[in-house]
Short mmCIF file of C-alpha atoms and ligand atoms in Angstrom, two decimals:
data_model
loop_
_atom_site.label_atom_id
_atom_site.label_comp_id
_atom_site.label_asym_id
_atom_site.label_seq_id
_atom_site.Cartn_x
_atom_site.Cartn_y
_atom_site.Cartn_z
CA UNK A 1 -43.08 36.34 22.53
CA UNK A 2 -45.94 35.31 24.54
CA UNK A 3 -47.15 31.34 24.13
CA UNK A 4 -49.90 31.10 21.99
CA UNK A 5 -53.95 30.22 23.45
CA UNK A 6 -57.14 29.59 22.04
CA UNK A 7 -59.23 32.66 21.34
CA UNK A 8 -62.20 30.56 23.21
CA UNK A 9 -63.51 27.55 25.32
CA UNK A 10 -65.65 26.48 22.40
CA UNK A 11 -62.87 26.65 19.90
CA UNK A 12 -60.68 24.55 22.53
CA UNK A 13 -63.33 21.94 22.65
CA UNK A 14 -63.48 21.32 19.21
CA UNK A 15 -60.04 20.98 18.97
CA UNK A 16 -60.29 18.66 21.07
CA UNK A 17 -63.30 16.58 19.77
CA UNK A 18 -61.27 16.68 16.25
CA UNK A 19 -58.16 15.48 17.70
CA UNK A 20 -60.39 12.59 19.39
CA UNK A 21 -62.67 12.12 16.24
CA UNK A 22 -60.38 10.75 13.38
CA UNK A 23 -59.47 7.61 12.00
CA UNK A 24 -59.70 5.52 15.11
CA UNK A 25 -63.53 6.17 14.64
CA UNK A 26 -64.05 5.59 11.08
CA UNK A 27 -61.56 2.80 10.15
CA UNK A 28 -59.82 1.17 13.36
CA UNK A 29 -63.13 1.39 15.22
CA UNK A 30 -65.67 -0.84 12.70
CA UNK A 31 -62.52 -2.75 11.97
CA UNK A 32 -62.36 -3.81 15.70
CA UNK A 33 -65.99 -4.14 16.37
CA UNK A 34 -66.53 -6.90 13.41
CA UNK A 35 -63.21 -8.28 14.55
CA UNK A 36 -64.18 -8.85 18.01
CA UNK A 37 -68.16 -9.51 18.17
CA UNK A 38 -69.68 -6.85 17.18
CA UNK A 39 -72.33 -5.34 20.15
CA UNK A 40 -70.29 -6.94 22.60
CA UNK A 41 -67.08 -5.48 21.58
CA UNK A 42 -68.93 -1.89 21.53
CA UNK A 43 -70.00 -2.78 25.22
CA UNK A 44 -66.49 -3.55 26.73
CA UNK A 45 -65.21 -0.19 25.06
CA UNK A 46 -67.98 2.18 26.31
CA UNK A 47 -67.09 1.27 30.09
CA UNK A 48 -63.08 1.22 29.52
CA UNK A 49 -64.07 4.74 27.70
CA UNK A 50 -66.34 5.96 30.84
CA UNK A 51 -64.17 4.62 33.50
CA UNK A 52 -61.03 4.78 31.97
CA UNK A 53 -60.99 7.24 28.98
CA UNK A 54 -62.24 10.20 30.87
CA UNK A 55 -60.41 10.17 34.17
CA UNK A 56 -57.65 9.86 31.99
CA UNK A 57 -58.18 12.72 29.64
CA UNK A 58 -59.24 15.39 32.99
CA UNK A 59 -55.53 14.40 34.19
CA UNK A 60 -54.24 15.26 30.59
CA UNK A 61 -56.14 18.54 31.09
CA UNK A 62 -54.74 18.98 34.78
CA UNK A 63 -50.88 18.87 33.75
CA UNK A 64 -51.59 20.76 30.59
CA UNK A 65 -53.41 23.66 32.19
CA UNK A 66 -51.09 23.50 35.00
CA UNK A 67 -47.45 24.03 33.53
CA UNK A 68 -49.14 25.91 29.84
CA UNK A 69 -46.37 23.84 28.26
CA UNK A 70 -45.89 20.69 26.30
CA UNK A 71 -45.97 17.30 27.61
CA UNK A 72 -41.62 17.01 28.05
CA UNK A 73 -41.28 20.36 29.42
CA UNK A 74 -44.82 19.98 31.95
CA UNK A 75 -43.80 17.46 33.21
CA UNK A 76 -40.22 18.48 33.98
CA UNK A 77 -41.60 21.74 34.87
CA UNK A 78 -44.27 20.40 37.62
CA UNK A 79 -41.87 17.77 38.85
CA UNK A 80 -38.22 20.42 39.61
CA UNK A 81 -35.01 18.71 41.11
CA UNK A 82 -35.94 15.51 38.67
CA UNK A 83 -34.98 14.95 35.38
CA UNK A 84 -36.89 11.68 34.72
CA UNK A 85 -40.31 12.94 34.48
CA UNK A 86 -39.21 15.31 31.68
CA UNK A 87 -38.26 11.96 29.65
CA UNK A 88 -41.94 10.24 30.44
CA UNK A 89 -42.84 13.61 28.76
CA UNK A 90 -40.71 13.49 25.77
CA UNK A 91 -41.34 9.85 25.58
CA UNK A 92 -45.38 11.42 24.15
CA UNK A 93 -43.77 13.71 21.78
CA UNK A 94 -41.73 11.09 20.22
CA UNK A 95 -44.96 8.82 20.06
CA UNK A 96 -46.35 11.89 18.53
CA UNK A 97 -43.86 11.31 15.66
CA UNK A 98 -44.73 7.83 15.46
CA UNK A 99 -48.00 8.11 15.30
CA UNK A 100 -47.92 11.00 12.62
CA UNK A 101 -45.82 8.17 10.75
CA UNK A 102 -48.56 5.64 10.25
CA UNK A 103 -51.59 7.69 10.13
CA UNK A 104 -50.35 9.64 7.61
CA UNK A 105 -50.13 6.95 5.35
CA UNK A 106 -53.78 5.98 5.72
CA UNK A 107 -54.59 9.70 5.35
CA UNK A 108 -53.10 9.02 2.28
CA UNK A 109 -55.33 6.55 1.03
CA UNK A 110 -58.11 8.17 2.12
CA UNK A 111 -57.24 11.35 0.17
CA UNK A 112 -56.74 9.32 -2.66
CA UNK A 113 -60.29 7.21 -2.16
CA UNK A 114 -61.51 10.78 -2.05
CA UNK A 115 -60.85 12.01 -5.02
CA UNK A 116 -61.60 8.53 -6.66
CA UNK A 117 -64.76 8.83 -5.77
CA UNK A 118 -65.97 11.90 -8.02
CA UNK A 119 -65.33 9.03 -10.93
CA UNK A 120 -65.99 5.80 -9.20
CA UNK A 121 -63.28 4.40 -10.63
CA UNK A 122 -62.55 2.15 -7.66
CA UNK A 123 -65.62 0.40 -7.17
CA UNK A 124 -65.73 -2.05 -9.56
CA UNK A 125 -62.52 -4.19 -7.76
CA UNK A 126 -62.33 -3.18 -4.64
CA UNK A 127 -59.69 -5.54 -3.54
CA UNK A 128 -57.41 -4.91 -6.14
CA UNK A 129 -57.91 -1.67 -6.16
CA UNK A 130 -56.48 -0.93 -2.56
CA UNK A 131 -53.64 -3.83 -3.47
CA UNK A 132 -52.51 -1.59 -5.91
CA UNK A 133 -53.04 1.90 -3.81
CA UNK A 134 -52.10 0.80 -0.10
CA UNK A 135 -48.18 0.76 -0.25
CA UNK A 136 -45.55 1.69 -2.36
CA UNK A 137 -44.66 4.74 -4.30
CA UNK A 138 -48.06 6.05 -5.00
CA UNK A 139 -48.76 5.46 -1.40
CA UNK A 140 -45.78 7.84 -0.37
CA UNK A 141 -47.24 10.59 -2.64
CA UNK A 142 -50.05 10.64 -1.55
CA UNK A 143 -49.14 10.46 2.17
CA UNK A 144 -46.91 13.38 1.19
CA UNK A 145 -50.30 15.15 0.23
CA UNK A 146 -51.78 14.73 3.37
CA UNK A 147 -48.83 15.69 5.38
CA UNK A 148 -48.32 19.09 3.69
CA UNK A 149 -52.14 19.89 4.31
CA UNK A 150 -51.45 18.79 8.11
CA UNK A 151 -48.25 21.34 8.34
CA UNK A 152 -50.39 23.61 6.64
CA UNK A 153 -52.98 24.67 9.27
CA UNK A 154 -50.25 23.57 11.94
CA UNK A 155 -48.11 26.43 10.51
CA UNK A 156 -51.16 28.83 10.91
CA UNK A 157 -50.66 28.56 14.74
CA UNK A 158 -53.31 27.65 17.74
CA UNK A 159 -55.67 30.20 16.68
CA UNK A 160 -55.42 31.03 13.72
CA UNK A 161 -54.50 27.43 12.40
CA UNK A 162 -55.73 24.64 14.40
CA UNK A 163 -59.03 26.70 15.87
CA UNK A 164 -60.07 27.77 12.82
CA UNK A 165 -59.60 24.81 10.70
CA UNK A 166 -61.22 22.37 13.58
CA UNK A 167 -64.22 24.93 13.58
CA UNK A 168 -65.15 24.41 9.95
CA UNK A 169 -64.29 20.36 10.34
CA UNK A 170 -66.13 19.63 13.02
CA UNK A 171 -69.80 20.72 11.85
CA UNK A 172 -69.69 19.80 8.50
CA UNK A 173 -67.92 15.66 9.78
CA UNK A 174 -71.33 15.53 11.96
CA UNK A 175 -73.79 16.64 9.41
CA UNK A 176 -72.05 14.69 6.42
CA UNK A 177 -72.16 11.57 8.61
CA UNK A 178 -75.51 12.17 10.52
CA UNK A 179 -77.01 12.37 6.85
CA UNK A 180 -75.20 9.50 5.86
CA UNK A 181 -76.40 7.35 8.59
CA UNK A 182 -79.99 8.32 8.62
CA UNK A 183 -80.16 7.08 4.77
CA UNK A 184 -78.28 3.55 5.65
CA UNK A 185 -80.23 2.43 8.41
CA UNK A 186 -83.03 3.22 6.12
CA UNK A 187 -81.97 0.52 3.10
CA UNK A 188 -83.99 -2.71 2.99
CA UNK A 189 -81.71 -5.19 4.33
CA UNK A 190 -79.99 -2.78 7.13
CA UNK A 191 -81.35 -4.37 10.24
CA UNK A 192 -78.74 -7.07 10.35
CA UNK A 193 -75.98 -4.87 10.16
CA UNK A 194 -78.05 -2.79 13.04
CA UNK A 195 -78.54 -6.08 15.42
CA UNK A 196 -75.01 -7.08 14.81
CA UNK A 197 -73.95 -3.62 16.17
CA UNK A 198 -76.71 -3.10 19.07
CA UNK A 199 -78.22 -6.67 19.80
CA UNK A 200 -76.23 -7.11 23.13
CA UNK A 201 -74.65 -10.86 23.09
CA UNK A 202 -72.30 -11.83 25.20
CA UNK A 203 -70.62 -14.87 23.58
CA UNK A 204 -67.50 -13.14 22.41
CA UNK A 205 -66.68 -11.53 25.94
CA UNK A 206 -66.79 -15.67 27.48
CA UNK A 207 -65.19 -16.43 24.21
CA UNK A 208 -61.90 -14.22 24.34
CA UNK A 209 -62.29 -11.65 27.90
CA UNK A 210 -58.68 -11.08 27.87
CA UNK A 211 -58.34 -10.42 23.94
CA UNK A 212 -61.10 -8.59 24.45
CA UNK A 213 -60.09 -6.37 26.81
CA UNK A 214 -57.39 -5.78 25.47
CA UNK A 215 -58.32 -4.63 22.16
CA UNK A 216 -60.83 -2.48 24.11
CA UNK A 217 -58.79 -0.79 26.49
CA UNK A 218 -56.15 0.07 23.51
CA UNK A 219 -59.13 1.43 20.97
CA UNK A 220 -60.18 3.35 24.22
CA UNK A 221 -57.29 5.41 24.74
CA UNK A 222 -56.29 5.69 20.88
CA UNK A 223 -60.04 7.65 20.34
CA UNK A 224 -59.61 9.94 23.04
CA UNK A 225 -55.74 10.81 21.74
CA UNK A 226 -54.69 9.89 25.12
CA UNK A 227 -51.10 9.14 25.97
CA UNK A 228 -49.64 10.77 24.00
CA UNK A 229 -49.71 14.61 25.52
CA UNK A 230 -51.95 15.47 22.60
CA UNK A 231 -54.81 16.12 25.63
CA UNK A 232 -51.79 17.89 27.84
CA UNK A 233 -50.55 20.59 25.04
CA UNK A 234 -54.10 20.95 24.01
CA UNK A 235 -54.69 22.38 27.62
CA UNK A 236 -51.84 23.94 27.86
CA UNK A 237 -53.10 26.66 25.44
CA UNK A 238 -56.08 27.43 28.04
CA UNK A 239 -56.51 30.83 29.04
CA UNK A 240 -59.03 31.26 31.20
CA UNK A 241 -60.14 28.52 33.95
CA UNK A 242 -63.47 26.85 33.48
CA UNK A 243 -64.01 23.04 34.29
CA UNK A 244 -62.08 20.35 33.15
CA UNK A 245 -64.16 17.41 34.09
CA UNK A 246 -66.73 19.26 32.89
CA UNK A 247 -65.00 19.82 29.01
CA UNK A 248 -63.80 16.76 29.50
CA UNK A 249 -67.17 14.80 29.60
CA UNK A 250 -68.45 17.20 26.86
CA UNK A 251 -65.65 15.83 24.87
CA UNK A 252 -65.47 12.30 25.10
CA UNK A 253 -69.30 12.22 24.48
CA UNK A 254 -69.04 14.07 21.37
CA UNK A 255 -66.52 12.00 20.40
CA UNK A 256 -68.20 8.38 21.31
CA UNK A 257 -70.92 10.16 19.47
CA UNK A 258 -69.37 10.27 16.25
CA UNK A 259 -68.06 6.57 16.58
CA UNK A 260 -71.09 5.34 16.82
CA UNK A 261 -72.72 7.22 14.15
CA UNK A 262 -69.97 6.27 12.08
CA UNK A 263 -70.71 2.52 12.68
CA UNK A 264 -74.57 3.35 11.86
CA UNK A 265 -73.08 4.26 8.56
CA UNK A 266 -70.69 1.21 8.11
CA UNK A 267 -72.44 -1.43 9.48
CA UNK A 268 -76.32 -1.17 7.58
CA UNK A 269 -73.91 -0.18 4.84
CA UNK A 270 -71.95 -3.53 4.86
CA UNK A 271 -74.93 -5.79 5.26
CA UNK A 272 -77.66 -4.15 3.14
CA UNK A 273 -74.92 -3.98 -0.20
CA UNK A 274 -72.21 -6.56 0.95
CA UNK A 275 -74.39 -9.10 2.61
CA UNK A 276 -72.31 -9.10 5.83
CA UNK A 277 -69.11 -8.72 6.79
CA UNK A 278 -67.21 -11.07 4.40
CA UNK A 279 -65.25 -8.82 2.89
CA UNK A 280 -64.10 -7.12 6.13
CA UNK A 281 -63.10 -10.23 7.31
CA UNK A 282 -61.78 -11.94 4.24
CA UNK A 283 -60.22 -8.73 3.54
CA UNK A 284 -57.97 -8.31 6.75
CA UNK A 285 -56.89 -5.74 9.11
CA UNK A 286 -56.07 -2.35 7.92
CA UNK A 287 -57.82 -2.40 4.22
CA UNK A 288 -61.46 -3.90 5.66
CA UNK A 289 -63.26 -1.20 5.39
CA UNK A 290 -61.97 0.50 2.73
CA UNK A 291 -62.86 -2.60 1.07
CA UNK A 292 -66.08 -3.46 2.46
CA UNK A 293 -67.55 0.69 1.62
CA UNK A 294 -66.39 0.18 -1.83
CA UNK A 295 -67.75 -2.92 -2.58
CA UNK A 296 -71.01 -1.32 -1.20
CA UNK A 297 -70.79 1.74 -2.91
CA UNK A 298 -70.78 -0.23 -6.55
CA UNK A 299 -74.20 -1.93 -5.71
CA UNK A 300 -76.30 1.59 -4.47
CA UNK A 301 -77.41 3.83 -6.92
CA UNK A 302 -75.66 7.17 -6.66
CA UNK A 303 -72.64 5.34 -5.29
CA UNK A 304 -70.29 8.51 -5.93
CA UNK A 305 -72.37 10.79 -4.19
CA UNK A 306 -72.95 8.74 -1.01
CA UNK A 307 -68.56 7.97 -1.23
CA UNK A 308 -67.70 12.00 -1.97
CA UNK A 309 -69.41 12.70 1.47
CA UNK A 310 -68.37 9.59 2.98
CA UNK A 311 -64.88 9.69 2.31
CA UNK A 312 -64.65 14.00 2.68
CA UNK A 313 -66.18 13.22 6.22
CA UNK A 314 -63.03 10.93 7.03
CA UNK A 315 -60.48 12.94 5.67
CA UNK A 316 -61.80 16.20 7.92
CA UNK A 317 -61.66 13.88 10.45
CA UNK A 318 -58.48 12.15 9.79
CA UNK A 319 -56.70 15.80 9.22
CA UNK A 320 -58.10 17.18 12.43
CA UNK A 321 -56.56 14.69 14.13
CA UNK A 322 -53.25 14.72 12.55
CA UNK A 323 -52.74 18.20 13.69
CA UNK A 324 -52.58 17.38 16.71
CA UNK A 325 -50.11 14.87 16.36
CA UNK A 326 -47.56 17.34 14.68
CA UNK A 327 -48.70 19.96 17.06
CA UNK A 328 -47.19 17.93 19.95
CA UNK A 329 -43.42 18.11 18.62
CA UNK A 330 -43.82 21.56 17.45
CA UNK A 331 -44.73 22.72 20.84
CA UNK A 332 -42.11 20.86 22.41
CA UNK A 333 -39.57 23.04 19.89
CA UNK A 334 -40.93 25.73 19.88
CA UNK A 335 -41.13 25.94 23.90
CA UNK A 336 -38.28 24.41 24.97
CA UNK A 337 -35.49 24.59 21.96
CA UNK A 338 -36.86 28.35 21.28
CA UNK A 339 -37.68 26.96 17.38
CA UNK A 340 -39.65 29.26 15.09
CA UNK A 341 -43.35 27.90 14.91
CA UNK A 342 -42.37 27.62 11.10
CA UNK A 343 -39.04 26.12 11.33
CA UNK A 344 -40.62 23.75 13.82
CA UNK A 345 -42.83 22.46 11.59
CA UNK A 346 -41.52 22.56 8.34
CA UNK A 347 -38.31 20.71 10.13
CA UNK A 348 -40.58 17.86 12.12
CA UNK A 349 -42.79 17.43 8.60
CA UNK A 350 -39.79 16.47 7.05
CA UNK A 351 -38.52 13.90 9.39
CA UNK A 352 -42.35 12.46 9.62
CA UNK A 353 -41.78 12.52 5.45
CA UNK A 354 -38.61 9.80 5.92
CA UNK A 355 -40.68 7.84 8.85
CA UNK A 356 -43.48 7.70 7.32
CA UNK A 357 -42.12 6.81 4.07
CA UNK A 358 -40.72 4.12 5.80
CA UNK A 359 -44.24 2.62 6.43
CA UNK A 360 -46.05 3.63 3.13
CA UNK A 361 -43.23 0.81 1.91
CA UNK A 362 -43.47 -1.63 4.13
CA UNK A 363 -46.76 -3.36 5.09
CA UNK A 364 -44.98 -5.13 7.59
CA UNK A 365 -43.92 -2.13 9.48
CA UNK A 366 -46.98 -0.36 9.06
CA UNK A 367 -49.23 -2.60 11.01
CA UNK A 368 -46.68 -3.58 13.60
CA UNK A 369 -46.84 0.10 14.21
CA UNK A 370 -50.63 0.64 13.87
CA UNK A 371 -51.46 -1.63 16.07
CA UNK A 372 -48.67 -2.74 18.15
CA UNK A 373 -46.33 -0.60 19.14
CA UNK A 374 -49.11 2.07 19.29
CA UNK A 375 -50.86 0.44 21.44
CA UNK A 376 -47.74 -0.09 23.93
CA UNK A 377 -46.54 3.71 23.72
CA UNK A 378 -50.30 4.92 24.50
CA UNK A 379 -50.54 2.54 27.47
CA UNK A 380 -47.33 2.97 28.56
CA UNK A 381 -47.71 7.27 28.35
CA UNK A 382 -51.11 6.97 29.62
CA UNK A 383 -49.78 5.02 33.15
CA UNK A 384 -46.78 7.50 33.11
CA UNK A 385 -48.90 10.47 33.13
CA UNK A 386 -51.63 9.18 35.99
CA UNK A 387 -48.54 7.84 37.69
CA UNK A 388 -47.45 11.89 37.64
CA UNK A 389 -50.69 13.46 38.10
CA UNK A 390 -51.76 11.42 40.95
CA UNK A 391 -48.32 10.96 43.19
CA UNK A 392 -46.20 13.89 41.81
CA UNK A 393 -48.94 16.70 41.71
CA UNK A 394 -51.33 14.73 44.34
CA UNK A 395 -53.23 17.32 46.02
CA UNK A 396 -51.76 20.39 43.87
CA UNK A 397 -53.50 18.03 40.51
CA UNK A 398 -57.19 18.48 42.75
CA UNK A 399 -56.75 22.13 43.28
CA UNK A 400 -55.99 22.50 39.23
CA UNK A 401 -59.30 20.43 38.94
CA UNK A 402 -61.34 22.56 41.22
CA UNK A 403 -60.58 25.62 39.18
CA UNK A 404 -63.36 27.03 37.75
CA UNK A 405 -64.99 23.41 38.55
CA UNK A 406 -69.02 23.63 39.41
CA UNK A 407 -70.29 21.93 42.20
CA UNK A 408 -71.05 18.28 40.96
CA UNK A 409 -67.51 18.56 39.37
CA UNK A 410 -65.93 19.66 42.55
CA UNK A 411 -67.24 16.27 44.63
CA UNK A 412 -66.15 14.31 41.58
CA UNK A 413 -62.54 15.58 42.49
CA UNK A 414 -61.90 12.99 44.96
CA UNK A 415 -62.50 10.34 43.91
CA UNK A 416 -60.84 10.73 40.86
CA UNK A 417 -57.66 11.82 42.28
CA UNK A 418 -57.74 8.12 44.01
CA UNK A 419 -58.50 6.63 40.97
CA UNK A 420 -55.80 8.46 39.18
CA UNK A 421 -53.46 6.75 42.15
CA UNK A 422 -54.31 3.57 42.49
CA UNK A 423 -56.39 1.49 40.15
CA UNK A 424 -56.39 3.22 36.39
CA UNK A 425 -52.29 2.71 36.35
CA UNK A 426 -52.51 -0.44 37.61
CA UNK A 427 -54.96 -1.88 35.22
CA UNK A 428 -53.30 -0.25 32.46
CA UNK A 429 -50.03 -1.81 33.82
CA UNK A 430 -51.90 -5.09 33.35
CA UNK A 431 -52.82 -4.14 29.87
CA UNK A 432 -49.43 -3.56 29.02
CA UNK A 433 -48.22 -6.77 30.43
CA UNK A 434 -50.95 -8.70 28.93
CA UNK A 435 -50.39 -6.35 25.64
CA UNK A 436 -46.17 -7.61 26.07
CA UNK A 437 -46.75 -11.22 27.09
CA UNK A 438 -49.15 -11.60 23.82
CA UNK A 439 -46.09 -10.45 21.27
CA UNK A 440 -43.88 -13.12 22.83
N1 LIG B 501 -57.87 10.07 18.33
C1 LIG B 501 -57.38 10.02 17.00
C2 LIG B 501 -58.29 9.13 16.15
O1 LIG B 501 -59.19 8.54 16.64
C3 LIG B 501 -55.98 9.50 16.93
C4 LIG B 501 -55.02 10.20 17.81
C5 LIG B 501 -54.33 9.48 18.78
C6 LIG B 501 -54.77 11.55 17.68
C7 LIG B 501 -53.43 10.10 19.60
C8 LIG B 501 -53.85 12.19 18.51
C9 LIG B 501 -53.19 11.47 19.46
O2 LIG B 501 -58.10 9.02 14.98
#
C-alpha cells in the first residue's frame, strides 16, 4: 500500500502548529513563567525558541522529508551499514510513549474541568476540588476518555484523521482564546498581571541564570514537540517540496503566538480575580493553574461561560497534540513491523492505557515524568538528531533544505547546517549535564 501524505501544505502546517500548540502553552508555560520571574522568564525562552527551537525543528523537517519514514526507521534508513542511529530513532518513539503517558492524564483533567464547567460546580473550592480529581481512579477514567478520542482521529489516518481534525482545532483554539484575551486584559485590575508578564526586569535572570536557562531551554523544545520525531514523521508525510525553513518559521511563530495569547488570558485573569499569583504559587507545580482559573472564574460574572471556552480551547489544543504523540509509534509499526494502521493503534493505546495508568496513580511518578525525565529524553533526542543531521547527512541535509527553498531561505542554509554541527548540540549537551548534575 502506498505510505500515507497530507492532502496539502496548509493542512501539514496546522498539524504541525497543533502538535506544537497544546498543553505546554496553556498549563506548563504560565506555570513556568510565574515560577521563574515572569517577563524575564518569557525573555530567556523567546531567544532559546529563535535560536534554538527553529534550527532545530528545519532539521526535524530535513530527516523527515528525506527518508518519508518515522524517526527509528529515518534514521536507520539515511545512515545504511549502522545500526546505532536506528536506536537514537527508536529512542523518540519510545519517548513518544512516555510522553502520551503523562499528558494524557492531564488531558484528563482537563476533559473533566470541561465538562464541570457547564455547572460550575468546581469553583467554589478550587483546591479541593483538583485534590479530589488529579489522581486516582477517577483520574484513570477520565484519562481513558481522552485517550480513546486521541486513537480516534489517529485511527482516521494522516488525511483523513489528523488533517482534518487539526483543521477544525486550530481556528476555533485561536478565536476562543483571542476572544478570551481581549476581554481579560480589559478587567479593572489587569495591568499587574500585564506588567508582570511584559515589564522586562532582569532580577530573576542575575538571580538564578543557570535555573533559568534551564527551565527555558527545556519549555523551548517541549512547545515546538521537538525531540521526539514528532517534527520528523510529521515531514515525512510531505509530498511535494516547498521550504522548510520557510514552514518552519511559519510554525514556530504561530505557535509562540498562541503562548503568549494564552498568558494574556492567564495572567490579567489571575491578578484582576485572584489578586496575584498566590494561588499558583501556594498551589504548586502541576495543579497551579487549574487552580488559579478556577478560583478566578468564581469571582467574574458569567464564570461558566468564560471556563466552557477556556477550558474547550485547551482540550483542542491538548488533543491536537496528543495525536501526534501516538502518531509517532504508529508510524514506526506500521512502517517498519508492516502493522495495520488500526491494529497499530488500538495495540499502542492500550499499552499507553497501563503506562499511563501508572501515573494517573501516582503523583510521584507523574511529575518526575512531566518534568524530569521529559525534559532529559527531549534534550537528549534533540542533540541525537542535530548530531545526525549535521555529521551523518552533512551536505546531503543542505541539499534537502534547498528544495523548494526561496532565495532568503537558500543563504540561511549555511549557516544553519554549522549551527546544526557545532554549537546547538553542544549547548544542549550542557543542558543535559546541567539538567543531570541538578537530580544528583
Ligand atoms: N508541543 C506539545 C505541547 O506544547 C507537546 C508535545 C511534545 C507534543 C512533544 C508532541 C511531542 O503541549
Amino acid at each position: 500500500m502506498a505510505r500515507e501524505s497530507w492532502a496539502s501544505r496548509v493542512g501539514f502546517i496546522l498539524a504541525a502548529v497543533g502538535s506544537a500548540v497544546g498543553l505546554g502553552n496553556v498549563w506548563r508555560f504560565p506555570w513556568m513563567t510565574a515560577e521563574y520571574g515572569g517577563s524575564a522568564f518569557l525573555v530567556v525562552y523567546l531567544c532559546i525558541v529563535l535560536l534554538v527551537g527553529v534550527p532545530g525543528l528545519v532539521a526535524e523537517f530535513v530527516i523527515g522529508r528525506k527518508s518519508k519514514r518515522n524517526p527509528a526507521g529515518a534514521l536507520a534508513r539515511l545512515a545504511p551499514g549502522t545500526k546505532s542511529w536506528g536506536y537514537v530513532g527508536l529512542f523518540g518513539v519510545i519517548t513518544g510513549l512516555v510522553l502520551l503517558s503523562f499528558y494524557s492524564v492531564v488531558g484528563g483533567w482537563i476533559l473533566r474541568y470541561f465538562a464541570a464547567s457547564f455547572t460550575g460546580s468546581y469553583f467554589a473550592e478550587p483546591s479541593a476540588y483538583f485534590g479530589r480529581i488529579s489522581f486516582g481512579a477517577e483520574a484513570a477514567a477520565f484519562q481513558v476518555a481522552f485517550l480513546a478520542v486521541t486513537a480516534l482521529i489517529v485511527l482516521g489516518g494522516v488525511r483523513g484523521g489528523i488533517e482534518k481534525a487539526t483543521k477544525v482545532m486550530m481556528p476555533i483554539i485561536v478565536v476562543l482564546l483571542g476572544v478570551l484575551a481581549g476581554w481579560a486584559v480589559t478587567q479593572p485590575g489587569a495591568g499587574t498581571g500585564l506588567s508582570f508578564y511584559l515589564d522586562f526586569d532582569p532580577t530573576p535572570i542575575q538571580n538564578d541564570p543557570i535555573g533559568m536557562l534551564r527551565a527555558a531551554a527545556g519549555q523551548a523544545l517541549f512547545t515546538l514537540s521537538l525531540g521526539v520525531g514528532t517534527m520528523i514523521t510529521y515531514a515525512s508525510y510531505l509530498g511535494e517540496d516547498n521550504s522548510l525553513a520557510f514552514d518552519g518559521s511559519v510554525i514556530s511563530v504561530l505557535n509562540t503566538g498562541v503562548g503568549v495569547l494564552a498568558g494574556l488570558v492567564v495572567f490579567p485573569l489571575l491578578f484582576a480575580f485572584q489578586g496575584g499569583l498566590t494561588e499558583v504559587t501556594e498551589g504548586g507545580e502541576s495543579g497551579a493553574i487549574f487552580m488559579g482559573v478556577a478560583g478566578a472564574f468564581r469571582e467574574m460574572p458569567y464564570g461558566e461561560v468564560v471556563a466552557v471556552g477556556f477550558f474547550g480551547a485547551i482540550l483542542f489544543a491538548a488533543l491536537s497534540s496528543s495525536i501526534s504523540m501516538l502518531e509517532i509509534p504508529v508510524a514506526y509499526l506500521v512502517d517498519e513491523q508492516d502493522v495495520s494502521r488500526r491494529n497499530a493503534t488500538v495495540g499502542l493505546t492500550g499499552l499507553v492505557l497501563v503506562t499511563g495508568t501508572i501515573c494517573a496513580f501516582n503523583p510521584g511518578i507523574f511529575d518526575f515524568v512531566a518534568s524530569t525525565l521529559v525534559d532529559l529524553m527531549l534534550t537528549a533526542g534533540l542533540a541525537g538528531f542535530l548530531v545526525f543531521t549535521g555529521w551523518v547527512l552533512g551536505k546531503d541535509a543542505l541539499t534537502e533544505f534547498d528544495s523548494g527553498a526561496g532565495r532568503i531561505a537558500r543563504a540561511l542554509g549555511t549557516p544553519w547546517l554549522w549551527s546544526v554541527r557545532t554549537i546547538l548540540p553542544l549547548f544542549l549537551l550542557a543542558t543535559l549535564a546541567v539538567n543531570l548534575y541538578a537530580m544528583l
